[in-house]
XYZ file of C-alpha atoms in Angstrom:
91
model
C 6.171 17.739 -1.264
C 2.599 16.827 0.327
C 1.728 13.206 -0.079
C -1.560 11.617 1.321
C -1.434 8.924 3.507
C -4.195 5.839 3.086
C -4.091 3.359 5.784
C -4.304 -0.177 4.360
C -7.283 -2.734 5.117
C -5.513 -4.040 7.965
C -8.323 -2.960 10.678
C -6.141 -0.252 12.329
C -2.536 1.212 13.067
C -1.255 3.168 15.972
C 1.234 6.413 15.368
C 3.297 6.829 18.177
C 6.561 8.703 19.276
C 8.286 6.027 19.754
C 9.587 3.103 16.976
C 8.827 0.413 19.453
C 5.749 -2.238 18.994
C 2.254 -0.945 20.593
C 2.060 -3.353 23.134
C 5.633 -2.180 24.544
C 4.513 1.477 25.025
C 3.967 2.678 28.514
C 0.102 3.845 28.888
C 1.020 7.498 29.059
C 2.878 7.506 25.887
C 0.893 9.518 23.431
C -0.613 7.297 20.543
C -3.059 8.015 17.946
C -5.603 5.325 16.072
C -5.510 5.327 12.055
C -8.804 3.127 10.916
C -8.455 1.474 8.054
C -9.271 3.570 4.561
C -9.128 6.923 6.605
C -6.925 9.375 4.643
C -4.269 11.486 6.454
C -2.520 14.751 4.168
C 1.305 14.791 5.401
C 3.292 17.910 4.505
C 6.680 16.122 5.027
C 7.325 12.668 4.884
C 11.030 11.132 6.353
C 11.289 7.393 5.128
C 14.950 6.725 6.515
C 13.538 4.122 8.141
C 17.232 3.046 9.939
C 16.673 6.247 11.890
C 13.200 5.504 13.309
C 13.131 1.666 14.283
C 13.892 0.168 10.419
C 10.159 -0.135 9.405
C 8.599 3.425 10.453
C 8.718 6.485 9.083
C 8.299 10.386 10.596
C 5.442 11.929 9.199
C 4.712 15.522 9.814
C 0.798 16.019 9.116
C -1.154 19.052 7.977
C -3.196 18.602 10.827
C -2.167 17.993 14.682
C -3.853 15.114 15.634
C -4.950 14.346 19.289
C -3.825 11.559 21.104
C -6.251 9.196 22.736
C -4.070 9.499 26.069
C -5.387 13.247 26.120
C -3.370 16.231 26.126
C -1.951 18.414 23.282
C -2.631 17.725 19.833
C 0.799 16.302 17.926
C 1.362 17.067 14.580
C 4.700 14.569 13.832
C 4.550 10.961 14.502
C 6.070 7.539 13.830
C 4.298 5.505 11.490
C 4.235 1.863 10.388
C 5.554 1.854 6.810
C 3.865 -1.378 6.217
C 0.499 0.415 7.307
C 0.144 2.626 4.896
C 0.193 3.783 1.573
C 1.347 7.071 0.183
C 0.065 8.942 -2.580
C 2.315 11.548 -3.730
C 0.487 15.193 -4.880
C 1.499 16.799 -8.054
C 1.151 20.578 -8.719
């Protein structure tokens, strides 16, 4: 089911691949800034969150998105559960 994804007014988030904290990531892992109020679309979203750190979840996005680190665009990443909000779509 597609969901959207709102990031909250908490100034900004960082996706990453890994379920670690931001500051413990290595510079060449790839990240990607959410600003706050931007609106992601997520095709599939896993929130088993005792498989990805206990407080992220893996969220496969319509769109790949580029990591500031460069190379290629991503389309699944880790994501702060307490981040965001998620908006379920209906059909």
């Amino acid at each position: 089911m597609s969901s959207i994804l709102r990031i909250k007014n908490i100034g900004t988030t960082i996706f990453k691949q890994t379920p670690i904290q931001s500051s413990d990531l290595k510079k060449s892992d790839p990240t990607y800034v959410a600003k706050a109020g931007e609106l992601f679309f997520a095709s599939a979203v896993d929130r088993d969150v005792k498989k990805y750190g206990g407080d992220h979840w893996k969220v496969t996005f319509e769109n790949k998105l580029q990591p500031r680190e460069g190379g290629v665009p991503i389309q699944t990443w880790l994501v702060f559960e307490g981040d965001v909000e998620e908006y379920r779509l209906v059909k």
